[in-house]
Amino acid sequence: MGGFWFTEKQTENFGITMKINKTLHTEKTDFQQLDMAETEEWGNMLFLDGMVMTSQKDEFVYHEMVAHVPLFTHPNPENVLVVGGGDGGVIREVLKHPSVKKATLVEIDGKVIEYSKKYLPEIAGDLENERVEVIVGDGFMHIAESKNEYDVIMVDSTEPVGPAVNLFTKGFYSGISNALKEDGIFVAQSDNPWFKADLIKQVMSDVKEIFPITRLYTANIPTYPSGLWAFTLGSKKHDPLKVAEERFHEIDTKYYTKELHNAAFALPKFVKDLTE
Amino acid sequence: MGGFWFTEKQTENFGITMKINKTLHTEKTDFQQLDMAETEEWGNMLFLDGMVMTSQKDEFVYHEMVAHVPLFTHPNPENVLVVGGGDGGVIREVLKHPSVKKATLVEIDGKVIEYSKKYLPEIAGDLENERVEVIVGDGFMHIAESKNEYDVIMVDSTEPVGPAVNLFTKGFYSGISNALKEDGIFVAQSDNPWFKADLIKQVMSDVKEIFPITRLYTANIPTYPSGLWAFTLGSKKHDPLKVAEERFHEIDTKYYTKELHNAAFALPKFVKDLTE
Amino acid sequence: MGGFWFTEKQTENFGITMKINKTLHTEKTDFQQLDMAETEEWGNMLFLDGMVMTSQKDEFVYHEMVAHVPLFTHPNPENVLVVGGGDGGVIREVLKHPSVKKATLVEIDGKVIEYSKKYLPEIAGDLENERVEVIVGDGFMHIAESKNEYDVIMVDSTEPVGPAVNLFTKGFYSGISNALKEDGIFVAQSDNPWFKADLIKQVMSDVKEIFPITRLYTANIPTYPSGLWAFTLGSKKHDPLKVAEERFHEIDTKYYTKELHNAAFALPKFVKDLTE
Amino acid sequence: MGGFWFTEKQTENFGITMKINKTLHTEKTDFQQLDMAETEEWGNMLFLDGMVMTSQKDEFVYHEMVAHVPLFTHPNPENVLVVGGGDGGVIREVLKHPSVKKATLVEIDGKVIEYSKKYLPEIAGDLENERVEVIVGDGFMHIAESKNEYDVIMVDSTEPVGPAVNLFTKGFYSGISNALKEDGIFVAQSDNPWFKADLIKQVMSDVKEIFPITRLYTANIPTYPSGLWAFTLGSKKHDPLKVAEERFHEIDTKYYTKELHNAAFALPKFVKDLTE
């Protein structure tokens, strides 16, 4: 493996490693180490604090699965909030839903937005859309100040280290509940069941105390630890497993399908056990 | 990453890397490079020609998903053949089905069996079971000589390099069809859709010419390339998506569930496209 | 070793690896892969075809030892030629000798000069000196066309792969002899005795056929394979081991000293054996 | 770099990496992590706490240079002590001097001796010699209890971490002085001037306070950090730079020569500066 390689130690004793053609930008921002690089296998990639955030080649999985599961579950999502997600990928997917009148992005690190626009244009391009409001600020505070406002809230954060640590607390989920309308839905990325079983257990347990309907679903993301990513969904009224057939409309995706919407909730036995 | 690490280059430009406590056995057998090592993250692991075959921590996914999907699809599997699979993991799962009277393993490399028994006893232990016949020999030839004999055949091979290259040919699938009884079912591991899309396309296309019912399903295996592994199922009569509810019986698993049986066939859009 | 690292496989089975802050320039030039990167340990570094050429922190060893050994051996070097050496480090050292009236650099790859000036200014800065002529062209051809012209010729090439392959031939040494004046001296970097014993043996044997005085000397370069670098010196008249005491003048160096001039020719036994 | 590799991080940001065929022994002893492995490039290698101690291919440099420099400096070494050095390589070299009547080895970790005998027999074999006494014990204590006893003492320790930390103190050098006879000589390995300049400076300064003659010399060891290894020599009477020509006798070596004995003390300018 001569030449430039980037290695992410996903645990103390396991990692992935990828050939780098060049670094595109490296900076210690006010919040985290931001690296953008051109990889041979995955196209341009964004790393925060040494962890893979997104790549041009596999980004669609995460972004589609965060967005479409709650947006098809909700009968008429109009006002949507994305916390984190400065690369713009979730916003791009949100805008594929014609019912959405406004999508707000609250990203704490403006540099993530800046360099995603520059080096990941097909992901971040829709941040310029007229239906989108971009706020550079603290998502935790924004949630705390919002009441009965959003139909769907998506938490697209990093791991619970660095600036994202508050986003994995019961207080945050409670704030989200208040910020949602009476039939609102929220989704948060919840790491993976192979290396972070305790985290998933905790998040599910915390969210269950606040939302009447709580479900975990997964998707395969090859550049994320274990390749199996979990998402926690909390809903006040609508069940993602009881979406009316006619609710699904045509949508241009590479991962999400109507069938996969339901299948994503069928968990491997050892993951299901974490949720009970 | 000081100390001993094992890296598998899953592609020219991407790989996984894991901490090694010690090597347990390394040998150039008559067929391949065989390495057994104790890893910090995954327990003991078997590598063939530098590729991860199985690990104590995540082996259950592969072995359960190869075995239980066809065995629950078939209404009464009695005579089962495993081609390859010298580590014994598939056999262990096969024996969980009480209908199975005989399970035959045909592994070309006796060293795989020998060292799996020694270093992966909880995987290979059931190779000693009285219902099991172990043949050290060429699976391709064994198939060619079998007619109308098996209810279910499982192909648990390495990638189509080295000794397994014949196991990815139309001639082999045709032989399998002849070796199966009139309502027989076969399953083969088919690599992953991220790095080997063409292979999956080819296998699906080849199998479709021979079996009236052909389906692809997937499972998450963290130590395999991309974390998403594909399996091709060819069936003469029984459809894995139409298993009678009462057919499912209680079974002790860590990954497979009745719900996942069906969900595993709901493919990501880009994978589904490969099968059409 | 999370993050960006550059690894040079110095042999099939051994290498060095260093933390990269960022790549500064990467380009496939007409001649070779050129990479410039900022490393944490060695400062900015230049790599050609994946091999370390020079670093800000340890470059002085190579450049001083190529230049000062022959320049102090020659009683009055006025006209000096450097073949290769586009980073400018040898030229910088040559200019420290007041007797030198003209130093000519013939570098085949103009990009090496361009990016060394940009990212290694303290090495390449003297390429602008009025005593220096820079020619972007083929050193082999330049030598072939020069007769009785130079007092000292230094060959600062890459390994005998890529554009440098002609620079390790008897024909080239013969051309050098012709290009030198009647008491001229030549020096060439000759790789290392640990991994390239045969190469050293060959070069010494070839040079001995052409020059009456032939000697090998070494220096420690930590970023080069084995840390022990060899240089072959061929001389028509002046012996580097018989430099008159008064010939040595004060010179500003970090590695070379009068004592080391002589000591560098005292070879480890196994290296000495290669030269006999 | 697929397969098994061992990486030594020689600094936080730089390291060497080598292909491993297999591990031979790995153990957490009472004192340190001991690893023995078969490498493709260097033969069998011993690692302590993740650092290369010795390899079959390049061990001769270190062992010859520790032993022969002081043993040829002393006019008639009869009683020799080696502190550390459990692999036996220094002892092997010591025994090449016919004047030596007794060589004592004091190694704190008996496991180093045990596994060196097993896996590095050509290095450790002479530990069985009748002129040798092997003591498994604390070298610091052994020195403290010895008075006016040894002609030459060699300190062949690991870096000043773990069990070797006491061996880099002024108190230890003082003890050595007392343990030596009135014309005794001591040598200690002193790490490398590229990454550990401060350590070398400190050791030289400390030893100078105790020994009238103090000198630093170096050797090239490719598997040690920077490839340039330093040795500190303290002598009560005999100067290593004034060895009578007739003192040198024939000796079978691969690195050490009479010429190199003197040349090894000609230091690179930046190293010389550390000693003044």
XYZ file of C-alpha atoms in Angstrom, chain C:
276
model
C -2.356 5.431 12.657
C -5.576 7.164 11.848
C -5.605 9.947 9.283
C -3.377 10.483 6.269
C -0.127 8.550 6.007
C 2.346 8.102 3.194
C 4.064 4.735 2.950
C 7.081 4.020 0.790
C 7.600 0.346 0.217
C 11.378 0.390 0.102
C 11.337 -3.306 -0.728
C 8.485 -5.735 -1.318
C 8.460 -6.506 2.383
C 9.689 -3.412 4.199
C 8.843 0.247 4.223
C 8.622 3.529 6.045
C 5.401 5.320 6.846
C 4.854 8.942 7.789
C 1.975 11.150 8.892
C 0.808 13.623 6.279
C -0.818 16.910 7.165
C -1.802 17.567 3.579
C -0.732 17.010 0.023
C 0.665 20.165 -1.565
C 0.835 19.039 -5.167
C 0.230 15.774 -6.978
C 0.778 15.378 -10.683
C 1.614 12.777 -13.268
C 4.283 14.698 -15.175
C 5.629 13.634 -18.555
C 8.242 11.597 -16.718
C 6.974 10.417 -13.372
C 4.436 10.703 -10.575
C 5.334 13.826 -8.610
C 3.956 14.288 -5.113
C 4.730 17.048 -2.667
C 3.320 16.788 0.825
C 3.579 18.392 4.214
C 4.616 15.786 6.751
C 4.483 16.128 10.494
C 7.915 14.601 11.093
C 10.078 15.784 8.195
C 8.495 18.993 6.979
C 7.664 19.285 3.299
C 8.725 16.273 1.266
C 9.130 15.509 -2.403
C 8.229 12.036 -3.689
C 8.880 10.785 -7.228
C 7.154 7.588 -8.319
C 6.296 6.925 -4.697
C 9.886 7.207 -3.441
C 11.161 9.805 -0.979
C 13.444 12.244 -2.785
C 14.063 14.830 -0.143
C 12.641 16.387 2.995
C 13.167 19.741 4.622
C 14.501 18.164 7.782
C 17.104 15.716 6.518
C 17.929 16.987 3.011
C 21.220 18.488 4.128
C 22.916 15.120 4.488
C 22.500 14.056 0.905
C 23.170 17.443 -0.614
C 26.276 18.150 1.430
C 27.760 14.729 0.891
C 27.205 14.740 -2.860
C 28.761 18.166 -3.226
C 31.538 18.672 -0.724
C 33.397 15.394 -1.018
C 34.349 15.902 -4.684
C 34.606 19.682 -4.429
C 37.173 19.506 -1.643
C 38.951 16.675 -3.411
C 39.413 18.785 -6.530
C 42.056 21.494 -5.965
C 40.214 24.196 -7.881
C 36.727 23.349 -9.133
C 35.453 26.083 -11.417
C 32.982 24.469 -13.769
C 30.511 22.074 -12.204
C 27.675 20.021 -13.660
C 24.764 18.510 -11.764
C 22.732 15.891 -13.617
C 19.243 15.552 -12.133
C 18.922 17.266 -8.783
C 16.007 19.469 -9.809
C 15.236 20.260 -6.191
C 18.322 22.472 -6.187
C 19.904 21.159 -3.018
C 23.185 20.071 -4.566
C 23.473 23.383 -6.403
C 23.029 25.232 -3.117
C 25.968 23.341 -1.654
C 28.106 23.753 -4.788
C 27.752 27.510 -4.553
C 29.312 27.468 -1.100
C 32.635 26.891 -2.865
C 33.983 30.281 -3.967
C 36.170 28.730 -6.668
C 33.079 27.655 -8.585
C 32.434 30.074 -11.429
C 29.621 28.213 -13.050
C 27.253 25.482 -11.957
C 25.023 23.900 -14.586
C 21.942 21.888 -13.686
C 20.417 19.535 -16.249
C 17.097 18.218 -14.974
C 14.824 16.263 -17.280
C 11.591 17.129 -15.472
C 10.857 20.851 -15.274
C 8.018 20.169 -12.862
C 10.479 19.019 -10.214
C 12.164 22.425 -10.417
C 8.867 24.302 -10.459
C 7.383 22.671 -7.400
C 10.652 22.546 -5.467
C 10.900 26.318 -5.874
C 7.348 26.637 -4.602
C 7.357 24.226 -1.682
C 11.042 23.719 -0.842
C 12.327 27.294 -1.196
C 15.242 26.908 1.215
C 16.472 24.000 -0.908
C 15.735 25.318 -4.377
C 16.281 29.014 -3.799
C 19.800 29.137 -5.201
C 18.660 27.925 -8.603
C 18.125 31.636 -9.278
C 21.769 32.455 -8.493
C 23.690 34.193 -11.260
C 26.417 31.555 -11.231
C 23.823 28.887 -12.059
C 22.508 27.803 -15.439
C 19.400 25.626 -15.354
C 18.714 23.412 -18.354
C 15.521 21.396 -18.557
C 16.631 18.488 -20.656
C 18.094 15.022 -20.888
C 21.205 14.674 -18.746
C 22.349 11.649 -20.685
C 22.326 13.624 -23.938
C 23.938 16.628 -22.312
C 26.804 14.457 -21.114
C 27.161 12.859 -24.537
C 27.561 16.276 -26.108
C 30.090 17.653 -23.608
C 33.835 17.163 -24.078
C 36.620 18.114 -21.693
C 34.430 20.688 -20.059
C 33.728 20.092 -16.405
C 35.877 19.881 -13.297
C 33.268 18.026 -11.311
C 30.122 16.207 -12.370
C 27.525 15.087 -9.844
C 24.768 12.652 -10.715
C 21.801 13.267 -8.452
C 19.280 10.881 -9.951
C 16.403 8.726 -8.792
C 16.737 4.956 -8.621
C 17.486 3.172 -11.905
C 13.824 3.055 -12.835
C 11.842 5.498 -14.964
C 13.733 8.420 -16.453
C 16.965 7.564 -14.596
C 17.541 4.128 -16.077
C 20.194 5.336 -18.553
C 22.138 6.953 -15.751
C 23.268 3.584 -14.413
C 25.051 2.321 -17.548
C 28.700 1.961 -18.469
C 28.034 4.097 -21.542
C 26.977 6.913 -19.275
C 30.092 6.697 -17.101
C 32.198 6.693 -20.253
C 30.418 9.821 -21.453
C 31.050 11.426 -18.094
C 34.745 10.688 -18.403
C 34.802 12.477 -21.747
C 32.826 15.411 -20.425
C 35.302 15.867 -17.586
C 38.576 17.735 -17.892
C 41.759 15.755 -17.489
C 41.715 15.959 -13.706
C 37.969 15.799 -13.354
C 35.954 13.999 -10.692
C 32.515 12.497 -10.778
C 30.130 11.379 -8.061
C 26.886 9.461 -8.356
C 24.375 8.409 -5.737
C 24.446 4.615 -5.689
C 21.550 3.464 -3.551
C 22.157 1.346 -0.444
C 24.170 -1.755 0.388
C 21.455 -3.500 2.435
C 18.821 -3.884 -0.265
C 20.826 -3.194 -3.418
C 24.161 -4.903 -2.941
C 24.236 -6.104 -6.536
C 23.685 -2.626 -7.890
C 26.571 -1.217 -5.871
C 28.820 -4.048 -6.961
C 27.922 -3.433 -10.602
C 28.382 0.322 -10.466
C 31.752 0.008 -8.723
C 32.894 -2.567 -11.251
C 31.745 -0.435 -14.203
C 33.262 2.769 -12.903
C 36.565 1.056 -12.125
C 36.976 0.198 -15.789
C 36.877 3.864 -16.686
C 38.380 5.835 -13.803
C 41.802 5.169 -12.295
C 40.613 6.172 -8.841
C 37.261 4.749 -7.753
C 35.921 4.895 -4.252
C 32.657 4.307 -2.422
C 31.559 6.387 0.520
C 28.412 6.470 2.641
C 26.231 8.799 4.659
C 23.254 8.347 6.969
C 19.970 9.538 5.446
C 17.080 8.536 7.701
C 14.343 8.800 5.063
C 16.215 6.693 2.499
C 16.110 2.895 2.462
C 18.202 1.372 5.299
C 19.380 4.797 6.446
C 22.783 4.175 4.832
C 23.323 5.744 1.463
C 26.200 5.020 -0.866
C 27.977 7.306 -3.309
C 30.409 6.239 -6.008
C 33.279 8.576 -6.789
C 35.377 8.250 -9.918
C 38.406 10.451 -10.314
C 41.001 10.869 -13.055
C 43.751 12.187 -10.852
C 42.853 13.448 -7.381
C 42.299 10.988 -4.560
C 39.597 11.975 -2.054
C 41.608 10.285 0.663
C 44.682 12.429 0.005
C 43.253 15.907 0.273
C 45.856 18.368 1.539
C 44.982 19.693 4.967
C 45.092 23.320 3.748
C 42.620 22.548 1.000
C 39.748 22.379 3.498
C 38.266 25.798 4.118
C 35.551 26.879 6.465
C 32.145 25.953 5.198
C 28.714 26.154 6.745
C 27.339 22.618 7.019
C 25.173 20.467 9.216
C 26.566 17.047 8.297
C 29.863 17.329 6.404
C 33.062 17.937 8.326
C 36.694 17.550 7.364
C 36.905 14.496 9.609
C 33.765 12.972 8.163
C 35.171 13.487 4.655
C 37.715 10.809 5.392
C 35.604 8.719 7.723
C 32.876 8.354 5.093
C 35.234 6.132 3.083
C 35.764 3.712 5.976
C 33.165 1.176 4.980
C 31.417 -1.483 7.014
C 33.081 -4.832 6.274
C 30.152 -6.190 4.248
C 30.048 -3.012 2.155
C 33.799 -2.985 1.622
C 33.490 -6.515 0.314
C 31.137 -5.263 -2.406
C 33.774 -2.925 -3.723
C 36.559 -5.454 -4.148
